[in-house]
Amino acid sequence: MITIARAYDAIVIGSGPGGSAVAYRLAQAGRKVLVLERGSRLEPAADGHPDPVGQYLYDTIPAGESASRYLGGETKFYGAALYRMRVRDFEAVQHETGVSPAWPFAYEALEPYYTEAERLYRVHGNPASDPTEPPRSAPLPHGPLPHSAVVSSFVSRLEAAGTIVSSIPRGLDYGDGGRCVLCPTCDAYYCRLDAKMDAETATLRPALRTGLVDVALGADCRQILTDESGTRAIGVRVLIDGSERRVEAEHVVVAAGLSGTLSLMWRSRTSSHPNGLGNNTGNLGRHLGGHSTGIVFPVLSWRALAPNHTKTFSINTNYHGAADWKFPLGVIQVAGQQPYWRLASRLTRIPARLLAARSLMLFYMIEAVPDERSGFAVTADGIGPRVEPRLAVETFDKARRTAAQMVRAAGYPVVARRNPASTWHQTGTARMGNDPAASVCNADCEVHDIRNLYVVDASALPTAGAVNTCLTIVAVALKAADAMLAKR
């Protein structure tokens, strides 16, 4: 059990990419920080050379539990794809289902924080290969990851057929002296070599090395405390080792993930905020966005492929639309090798496993645009059921057909069934905005009507664009931490 000080400069609730980035930035500036993590820590392999290297997500988390229950949050299992959102993603953009709203600041305001986040996460890639890459003030820290032999052959045939292929920016400890061995167990796996640059390895551990950060594991934050007027956050009530404690701080930073943040803000309701903190205008829980995602399978061989690292390329040329389609079509991205057949029904498990052994998994991903109805209704009586963002049915099917056509043009058969969309990389429910009547937080992630209370996880993002959101969460959190330091 850690010794908790009587007061801190900041209390951070959650150790995912947003929370850990804030802890890092504040500690680097000499501030004392307490990080409250409800879960435990995943321990790397004792021998240093485990086989397999990765531990699959569903072999790690107990049934019914969230992948965010560990130090570092869901990044312990992510594919380490670290994209910048595109310039137009910060602007109002017309989609099939409506307008994706503008952010409270432009891409240029976040650009230097993207650069710092890429350094912290040791991002590898080649921006020049991506025709939709936004302007940058510095190159990526490292060059692109090499393709495996089977992926290299597939990419060459795509390019020969006229498809522009880009490298995926990845956060891995790869290269001279690095721990990454480009194993096949990466995407959706916990790296037992600690070679994946997740929130714990990239930012929380450097923060801890300052000696100014305390981490409490198994800490269940029960309530955010405000002053008598209800206009300023002053600390938290937290349950640790069966004992409830009150801890005070100048800043309270919420980064508990969409469901955790929403639940905590509601549990913290007071007479001044009867429907939950940040909900006096009815926006808490609203404007849920994210990505609508489907999968196609290029069949590369009639024989089983050898295990290899596959997550190295994407196709982004139709991100903003195509000559025959006026709405954004998002991205096509290869996934890592995964035993996804284990999630299939008994009837389809065997054919799914045979397909997985002979194909790549390509997912096509478009923006799921938030609106007034998507998300959760939050009242004094509780949190209502979740309402998904509306699916852009025609655009989603166009993205599927586009991915399949590119694969066939390269000379490969493809399995591209029409399946229901999956919602990935959810955003919103405590979104940023300049108008308090339409948002929960301001452009610095500070809750509009409660000083020194910040939300820095995906809940604060107004939209998701169509690229993986982790790097944007980190950049936004670094920007918010600078705002806290400026106030001090």
PDB file of N, CA and C in Angstrom, residues 296 324-325 364 394-408 416 418:
ATOM      1  N   VAL A 296     -12.670  -7.309 -44.274  1.00  0.00           N
ATOM      2  CA  VAL A 296     -12.568  -8.167 -45.451  1.00  0.00           C
ATOM      3  C   VAL A 296     -11.298  -9.003 -45.315  1.00  0.00           C
ATOM      4  N   ASP A 324     -16.164   9.008 -57.296  1.00  0.00           N
ATOM      5  CA  ASP A 324     -17.547   8.557 -57.441  1.00  0.00           C
ATOM      6  C   ASP A 324     -18.292   8.523 -56.101  1.00  0.00           C
ATOM      7  N   TRP A 325     -17.732   9.220 -55.079  1.00  0.00           N
ATOM      8  CA  TRP A 325     -18.405   9.227 -53.762  1.00  0.00           C
ATOM      9  C   TRP A 325     -18.077  10.531 -53.040  1.00  0.00           C
ATOM     10  N   TYR A 364     -11.994  -1.920 -42.775  1.00  0.00           N
ATOM     11  CA  TYR A 364     -12.333  -0.617 -43.345  1.00  0.00           C
ATOM     12  C   TYR A 364     -13.088   0.153 -42.272  1.00  0.00           C
ATOM     13  N   GLU A 394     -24.945   3.469 -46.723  1.00  0.00           N
ATOM     14  CA  GLU A 394     -24.436   3.420 -48.094  1.00  0.00           C
ATOM     15  C   GLU A 394     -22.931   3.654 -48.145  1.00  0.00           C
ATOM     16  N   THR A 395     -22.447   4.576 -47.320  1.00  0.00           N
ATOM     17  CA  THR A 395     -21.001   4.841 -47.291  1.00  0.00           C
ATOM     18  C   THR A 395     -20.244   3.642 -46.738  1.00  0.00           C
ATOM     19  N   PHE A 396     -20.807   3.013 -45.721  1.00  0.00           N
ATOM     20  CA  PHE A 396     -20.162   1.837 -45.135  1.00  0.00           C
ATOM     21  C   PHE A 396     -20.057   0.719 -46.166  1.00  0.00           C
ATOM     22  N   ASP A 397     -21.113   0.515 -46.945  1.00  0.00           N
ATOM     23  CA  ASP A 397     -21.059  -0.531 -47.959  1.00  0.00           C
ATOM     24  C   ASP A 397     -20.116  -0.149 -49.095  1.00  0.00           C
ATOM     25  N   LYS A 398     -20.064   1.132 -49.431  1.00  0.00           N
ATOM     26  CA  LYS A 398     -19.112   1.594 -50.438  1.00  0.00           C
ATOM     27  C   LYS A 398     -17.676   1.340 -49.981  1.00  0.00           C
ATOM     28  N   ALA A 399     -17.390   1.569 -48.715  1.00  0.00           N
ATOM     29  CA  ALA A 399     -16.047   1.309 -48.188  1.00  0.00           C
ATOM     30  C   ALA A 399     -15.709  -0.177 -48.282  1.00  0.00           C
ATOM     31  N   ARG A 400     -16.679  -1.030 -47.990  1.00  0.00           N
ATOM     32  CA  ARG A 400     -16.453  -2.476 -48.105  1.00  0.00           C
ATOM     33  C   ARG A 400     -16.159  -2.867 -49.556  1.00  0.00           C
ATOM     34  N   ARG A 401     -16.971  -2.372 -50.470  1.00  0.00           N
ATOM     35  CA  ARG A 401     -16.781  -2.717 -51.876  1.00  0.00           C
ATOM     36  C   ARG A 401     -15.460  -2.172 -52.417  1.00  0.00           C
ATOM     37  N   THR A 402     -15.071  -0.995 -51.946  1.00  0.00           N
ATOM     38  CA  THR A 402     -13.798  -0.409 -52.379  1.00  0.00           C
ATOM     39  C   THR A 402     -12.624  -1.266 -51.923  1.00  0.00           C
ATOM     40  N   ALA A 403     -12.657  -1.711 -50.678  1.00  0.00           N
ATOM     41  CA  ALA A 403     -11.582  -2.565 -50.168  1.00  0.00           C
ATOM     42  C   ALA A 403     -11.514  -3.869 -50.954  1.00  0.00           C
ATOM     43  N   ALA A 404     -12.668  -4.471 -51.217  1.00  0.00           N
ATOM     44  CA  ALA A 404     -12.689  -5.737 -51.954  1.00  0.00           C
ATOM     45  C   ALA A 404     -12.184  -5.560 -53.387  1.00  0.00           C
ATOM     46  N   GLN A 405     -12.560  -4.460 -54.042  1.00  0.00           N
ATOM     47  CA  GLN A 405     -12.120  -4.207 -55.413  1.00  0.00           C
ATOM     48  C   GLN A 405     -10.614  -4.043 -55.496  1.00  0.00           C
ATOM     49  N   MET A 406     -10.008  -3.353 -54.514  1.00  0.00           N
ATOM     50  CA  MET A 406      -8.551  -3.176 -54.519  1.00  0.00           C
ATOM     51  C   MET A 406      -7.838  -4.518 -54.387  1.00  0.00           C
ATOM     52  N   VAL A 407      -8.374  -5.384 -53.535  1.00  0.00           N
ATOM     53  CA  VAL A 407      -7.763  -6.703 -53.343  1.00  0.00           C
ATOM     54  C   VAL A 407      -7.890  -7.537 -54.618  1.00  0.00           C
ATOM     55  N   ARG A 408      -9.072  -7.527 -55.226  1.00  0.00           N
ATOM     56  CA  ARG A 408      -9.273  -8.313 -56.456  1.00  0.00           C
ATOM     57  C   ARG A 408      -8.406  -7.777 -57.600  1.00  0.00           C
ATOM     58  N   ALA A 416     -15.590 -10.916 -48.450  1.00  0.00           N
ATOM     59  CA  ALA A 416     -16.029  -9.562 -48.064  1.00  0.00           C
ATOM     60  C   ALA A 416     -17.534  -9.562 -47.835  1.00  0.00           C
ATOM     61  N   ARG A 418     -21.257  -8.892 -46.232  1.00  0.00           N
ATOM     62  CA  ARG A 418     -21.954  -7.767 -45.604  1.00  0.00           C
ATOM     63  C   ARG A 418     -22.314  -8.167 -44.175  1.00  0.00           C
TER      64      ARG A 418
END
